[in-house]
Amino acid sequence: MSNKSRPLRIQFHVNQEELDIIEQKQAASRMTGREAFMRKLVLEGRVLVLDVPEFRQFSALLGRCAGSLNQIARRVNSTGRLYSGELSEAKAALEQLTEEMRKVYQQLTKIKA
């Protein structure tokens, strides 16, 4: 299968010790694809592992907001009724969470190893 966005191939040889080190670093990065791991390491000079509990909490909260919006949509579709302001409140909360999550992610990706 060809990769149309990356048609060029680079190969290099390593010994077993070097391969073990590469595999250890890849495992620590939590990246599953060796090619993507090597590309990121070479192009950016580092692979940053983001394990931030607050980020996971934001993500969970965002999921709950999306679930609430889905419930509202189902009720509206089945009954034709929408309680005053609930949709706009839910949408505003979801937009705020999305924006906050984007800000946190941008700050985390700027961290230099």
XYZ file of N, CA, C and O in Angstrom:
452
model
N 0.849 -1.172 0.000
C 0.000 0.000 0.000
C 0.893 1.233 0.000
O 1.774 1.382 0.828
N 0.683 2.134 -0.934
C 1.533 3.316 -1.028
C 0.975 4.447 -0.167
O -0.215 4.541 0.073
N 1.891 5.294 0.273
C 1.515 6.443 1.078
C 1.664 7.665 0.192
O 2.771 8.158 -0.017
N 0.567 8.185 -0.359
C 0.612 9.261 -1.336
C 1.124 10.572 -0.771
O 1.718 11.350 -1.477
N 0.909 10.815 0.521
C 1.383 12.068 1.105
C 2.860 11.990 1.494
O 3.491 13.006 1.720
N 3.414 10.786 1.560
C 4.824 10.585 1.895
C 5.400 9.519 0.956
O 5.594 8.382 1.359
N 5.680 9.902 -0.272
C 6.118 8.903 -1.252
C 7.580 8.472 -1.107
O 7.986 7.484 -1.705
N 8.367 9.192 -0.322
C 9.783 8.868 -0.194
C 10.028 7.990 1.024
O 9.386 8.144 2.055
N 10.986 7.104 0.905
C 11.287 6.162 1.988
C 12.730 6.346 2.440
O 13.629 6.501 1.628
N 12.939 6.300 3.760
C 14.280 6.376 4.348
C 14.484 5.097 5.146
O 13.638 4.707 5.936
N 15.641 4.460 4.958
C 15.972 3.260 5.716
C 17.344 3.439 6.349
O 18.209 4.110 5.790
N 17.543 2.817 7.504
C 18.853 2.792 8.125
C 18.981 1.531 8.952
O 17.987 0.918 9.325
N 20.190 1.163 9.234
C 20.467 -0.073 9.959
C 20.824 0.234 11.407
O 21.453 1.238 11.691
N 20.398 -0.659 12.299
C 20.734 -0.557 13.713
C 21.132 -1.938 14.215
O 20.789 -2.947 13.602
N 21.850 -1.950 15.332
C 22.147 -3.248 15.948
C 21.058 -3.550 16.978
O 20.156 -2.737 17.210
N 21.132 -4.710 17.617
C 20.083 -5.131 18.544
C 19.949 -4.183 19.730
O 18.849 -3.852 20.161
N 21.072 -3.719 20.252
C 21.041 -2.798 21.391
C 20.333 -1.495 21.020
O 19.503 -0.981 21.782
N 20.647 -0.968 19.848
C 19.998 0.265 19.397
C 18.499 0.047 19.168
O 17.681 0.895 19.534
N 18.147 -1.095 18.595
C 16.735 -1.401 18.385
C 15.997 -1.503 19.714
O 14.869 -0.999 19.854
N 16.625 -2.118 20.716
C 16.015 -2.223 22.041
C 15.754 -0.836 22.633
O 14.695 -0.587 23.215
N 16.705 0.063 22.470
C 16.550 1.429 22.993
C 15.412 2.138 22.266
O 14.574 2.801 22.892
N 15.372 2.001 20.950
C 14.296 2.627 20.163
C 12.945 2.095 20.622
O 11.997 2.863 20.836
N 12.851 0.785 20.800
C 11.588 0.181 21.225
C 11.184 0.624 22.626
O 10.002 0.858 22.899
N 12.153 0.776 23.533
C 11.855 1.252 24.884
C 11.328 2.683 24.842
O 10.347 3.017 25.508
N 11.986 3.527 24.052
C 11.545 4.917 23.960
C 10.180 5.024 23.291
O 9.351 5.842 23.686
N 9.959 4.182 22.300
C 8.657 4.187 21.643
C 7.566 3.752 22.619
O 6.499 4.357 22.666
N 7.824 2.715 23.387
C 6.842 2.244 24.369
C 6.551 3.330 25.406
O 5.396 3.545 25.791
N 7.588 4.033 25.837
C 7.408 5.104 26.821
C 6.590 6.257 26.236
O 5.885 6.957 26.964
N 6.664 6.442 24.921
C 5.938 7.529 24.275
C 4.464 7.214 24.093
O 3.672 8.090 23.803
N 4.110 5.927 24.213
C 2.748 5.443 23.999
C 2.297 5.581 22.555
O 1.112 5.533 22.262
N 3.234 5.787 21.657
C 2.910 5.813 20.228
C 3.026 4.383 19.716
O 4.010 3.705 19.977
N 2.022 3.939 18.994
C 2.014 2.539 18.571
C 2.762 2.322 17.257
O 3.274 1.245 17.027
N 2.837 3.322 16.416
C 3.500 3.156 15.124
C 4.948 3.605 15.170
O 5.251 4.743 15.523
N 5.850 2.705 14.814
C 7.272 3.052 14.844
C 7.588 4.168 13.846
O 8.376 5.065 14.134
N 6.985 4.107 12.669
C 7.257 5.118 11.651
C 6.859 6.511 12.136
O 7.624 7.476 12.011
N 5.677 6.634 12.718
C 5.223 7.925 13.243
C 6.111 8.384 14.398
O 6.446 9.568 14.511
N 6.511 7.444 15.255
C 7.395 7.767 16.372
C 8.729 8.309 15.863
O 9.198 9.351 16.316
N 9.329 7.614 14.911
C 10.635 8.029 14.395
C 10.523 9.386 13.679
O 11.382 10.254 13.841
N 9.453 9.582 12.914
C 9.264 10.848 12.206
C 9.148 11.991 13.195
O 9.784 13.041 13.048
N 8.333 11.812 14.242
C 8.146 12.864 15.245
C 9.447 13.159 15.973
O 9.804 14.316 16.187
N 10.176 12.117 16.318
C 11.437 12.291 17.028
C 12.448 13.053 16.174
O 13.118 13.972 16.653
N 12.548 12.702 14.915
C 13.517 13.354 14.033
C 13.095 14.789 13.708
O 13.903 15.716 13.775
N 11.827 14.998 13.382
C 11.380 16.326 12.959
C 11.232 17.310 14.110
O 11.493 18.497 13.950
N 10.828 16.820 15.273
C 10.598 17.723 16.402
C 11.669 17.633 17.471
O 11.711 18.460 18.370
N 12.498 16.598 17.409
C 13.574 16.464 18.377
C 13.165 15.876 19.705
O 13.991 15.673 20.580
N 11.874 15.594 19.859
C 11.410 15.015 21.117
C 10.031 14.409 20.897
O 9.321 14.757 19.970
N 9.673 13.524 21.792
C 8.319 12.995 21.852
C 7.841 13.250 23.263
O 8.401 12.720 24.224
N 6.852 14.096 23.400
C 6.360 14.510 24.707
C 5.162 13.656 25.087
O 4.186 13.573 24.347
N 5.227 13.006 26.229
C 4.117 12.207 26.739
C 3.301 13.094 27.666
O 3.811 13.585 28.674
N 2.039 13.318 27.303
C 1.170 14.163 28.107
C 0.275 13.273 28.965
O -0.681 12.686 28.482
N 0.621 13.174 30.215
C -0.184 12.403 31.157
C -0.603 13.356 32.258
O 0.023 13.430 33.315
N -1.656 14.123 31.977
C -2.090 15.180 32.876
C -3.515 14.871 33.344
O -4.442 14.842 32.536
N -3.692 14.624 34.638
C -5.031 14.278 35.142
C -6.082 15.343 34.807
O -7.217 15.007 34.484
N -5.711 16.614 34.860
C -6.668 17.682 34.562
C -7.161 17.590 33.119
O -8.328 17.864 32.825
N -6.277 17.197 32.221
C -6.653 17.063 30.823
C -7.660 15.925 30.662
O -8.640 16.046 29.931
N -7.436 14.835 31.367
C -8.387 13.711 31.312
C -9.732 14.126 31.904
O -10.788 13.739 31.413
N -9.708 14.931 32.975
C -10.951 15.396 33.584
C -11.720 16.304 32.628
O -12.938 16.210 32.511
N -10.983 17.197 31.949
C -11.605 18.046 30.937
C -12.269 17.190 29.867
O -13.399 17.442 29.456
N -11.563 16.189 29.423
C -12.079 15.315 28.385
C -13.344 14.595 28.841
O -14.328 14.501 28.101
N -13.341 14.113 30.071
C -14.519 13.437 30.609
C -15.695 14.401 30.716
O -16.837 14.060 30.368
N -15.439 15.618 31.180
C -16.494 16.617 31.310
C -17.058 16.987 29.945
O -18.272 17.142 29.774
N -16.196 17.094 28.979
C -16.627 17.388 27.623
C -17.534 16.275 27.104
O -18.571 16.539 26.476
N -17.182 15.037 27.393
C -18.016 13.904 26.986
C -19.383 13.930 27.645
O -20.406 13.633 27.012
N -19.417 14.303 28.933
C -20.705 14.383 29.628
C -21.581 15.488 29.039
O -22.792 15.325 28.905
N -20.962 16.614 28.696
C -21.729 17.703 28.072
C -22.296 17.259 26.731
O -23.452 17.552 26.409
N -21.492 16.563 25.964
C -21.965 16.066 24.672
C -23.123 15.092 24.870
O -24.107 15.123 24.119
N -23.035 14.246 25.889
C -24.125 13.328 26.193
C -25.394 14.067 26.573
O -26.498 13.678 26.160
N -25.256 15.134 27.351
C -26.422 15.936 27.729
C -27.075 16.567 26.508
O -28.306 16.579 26.386
N -26.267 17.083 25.610
C -26.809 17.662 24.384
C -27.537 16.611 23.562
O -28.592 16.878 22.978
N -26.986 15.415 23.529
C -27.623 14.336 22.782
C -28.982 13.980 23.393
O -29.957 13.747 22.667
N -29.059 13.945 24.715
C -30.335 13.661 25.376
C -31.367 14.737 25.070
O -32.548 14.437 24.827
N -30.930 15.985 25.081
C -31.835 17.097 24.758
C -32.345 16.937 23.325
O -33.549 17.069 23.059
N -31.439 16.629 22.418
C -31.829 16.471 21.009
C -32.821 15.327 20.841
O -33.803 15.452 20.089
N -32.600 14.213 21.531
C -33.527 13.079 21.437
C -34.912 13.463 21.965
O -35.929 13.101 21.369
N -34.938 14.183 23.083
C -36.226 14.580 23.649
C -36.962 15.525 22.702
O -38.158 15.376 22.470
N -36.222 16.471 22.146
C -36.847 17.416 21.216
C -37.372 16.672 19.989
O -38.482 16.938 19.525
N -36.594 15.739 19.483
C -37.031 14.989 18.305
C -38.255 14.131 18.600
O -39.101 13.927 17.732
N -38.367 13.593 19.803
C -39.496 12.709 20.114
C -40.734 13.470 20.580
O -41.854 13.087 20.272
N -40.539 14.562 21.340
C -41.690 15.285 21.891
C -41.962 16.607 21.191
O -43.056 17.142 21.301
N -40.954 17.140 20.522
C -41.133 18.445 19.891
C -41.026 19.594 20.875
O -41.272 20.740 20.530
N -40.663 19.298 22.120
C -40.582 20.338 23.151
C -39.132 20.573 23.575
O -38.345 19.647 23.674
N -38.855 21.824 23.871
C -37.537 22.211 24.372
C -37.765 23.181 25.518
O -38.441 24.198 25.359
N -37.251 22.855 26.672
C -37.423 23.734 27.819
C -36.589 24.992 27.621
O -35.493 24.955 27.077
N -37.144 26.104 28.083
C -36.540 27.397 27.794
C -35.088 27.477 28.270
O -34.775 27.177 29.407
N -34.258 27.827 27.371
C -32.857 28.079 27.691
C -31.962 26.876 27.868
O -30.745 27.028 27.929
N -32.513 25.663 27.960
C -31.649 24.520 28.257
C -30.673 24.224 27.127
O -29.522 23.863 27.379
N -31.117 24.391 25.898
C -30.220 24.108 24.782
C -29.116 25.157 24.689
O -27.949 24.820 24.517
N -29.482 26.421 24.843
C -28.463 27.468 24.760
C -27.472 27.374 25.922
O -26.283 27.612 25.744
N -27.957 26.991 27.095
C -27.059 26.818 28.242
C -26.098 25.655 28.013
O -24.896 25.770 28.274
N -26.635 24.554 27.532
C -25.793 23.386 27.274
C -24.783 23.681 26.182
O -23.608 23.304 26.275
N -25.206 24.365 25.143
C -24.295 24.707 24.049
C -23.199 25.652 24.533
O -22.027 25.472 24.186
N -23.546 26.631 25.339
C -22.555 27.568 25.866
C -21.538 26.846 26.747
O -20.331 27.103 26.669
N -22.023 25.918 27.569
C -21.120 25.156 28.432
C -20.185 24.287 27.610
O -18.986 24.194 27.890
N -20.716 23.667 26.584
C -19.900 22.825 25.717
C -18.850 23.650 24.978
O -17.680 23.252 24.888
N -19.230 24.803 24.486
C -18.272 25.672 23.796
C -17.179 26.156 24.742
O -16.007 26.224 24.372
N -17.549 26.477 25.971
C -16.560 26.926 26.950
C -15.577 25.806 27.274
O -14.368 26.023 27.322
N -16.103 24.617 27.484
C -15.228 23.485 27.758
C -14.298 23.197 26.592
O -13.112 22.918 26.782
N -14.822 23.260 25.400
C -14.010 23.017 24.211
C -12.883 24.045 24.122
O -11.729 23.701 23.851
N -13.193 25.286 24.354
C -12.182 26.346 24.294
C -11.124 26.173 25.387
O -9.927 26.302 25.139
N -11.563 25.860 26.595
C -10.615 25.651 27.687
C -9.711 24.456 27.404
O -8.509 24.503 27.665
N -10.276 23.404 26.880
C -9.484 22.219 26.557
C -8.454 22.540 25.473
O -7.311 22.105 25.541
N -8.851 23.316 24.490
C -7.928 23.714 23.424
C -6.771 24.537 23.996
O -5.608 24.313 23.644
N -7.073 25.447 24.914
C -6.025 26.266 25.533
C -5.043 25.399 26.324
O -3.830 25.586 26.236
N -5.571 24.472 27.106
C -4.713 23.583 27.893
C -3.829 22.763 26.968
O -2.624 22.645 27.183
N -4.413 22.207 25.929
C -3.647 21.382 25.000
C -2.544 22.201 24.317
O -1.412 21.744 24.191
N -2.862 23.425 23.891
C -1.850 24.269 23.262
C -0.701 24.561 24.221
O 0.454 24.550 23.824
N -1.007 24.834 25.457
C 0.040 25.109 26.441
C 0.902 23.872 26.670
O 2.128 23.963 26.774
N 0.265 22.719 26.752
C 1.020 21.476 26.981
C 1.931 21.145 25.813
O 3.035 20.645 26.006
N 1.496 21.409 24.603
C 2.330 21.081 23.445
C 3.502 22.049 23.288
O 4.441 21.745 22.552
N 3.478 23.182 23.980
C 4.589 24.137 23.917
C 5.716 23.775 24.896
O 6.768 24.377 24.850
N 5.461 22.828 25.769
C 6.459 22.442 26.772
C 7.691 21.873 26.067
O 7.586 20.999 25.229
N 8.832 22.368 26.437
C 10.095 21.879 25.869
C 10.668 20.813 26.778
O 10.737 20.985 27.980
N 11.071 19.721 26.174
C 11.647 18.606 26.951
C 13.051 18.946 27.388
O 13.770 19.676 26.806
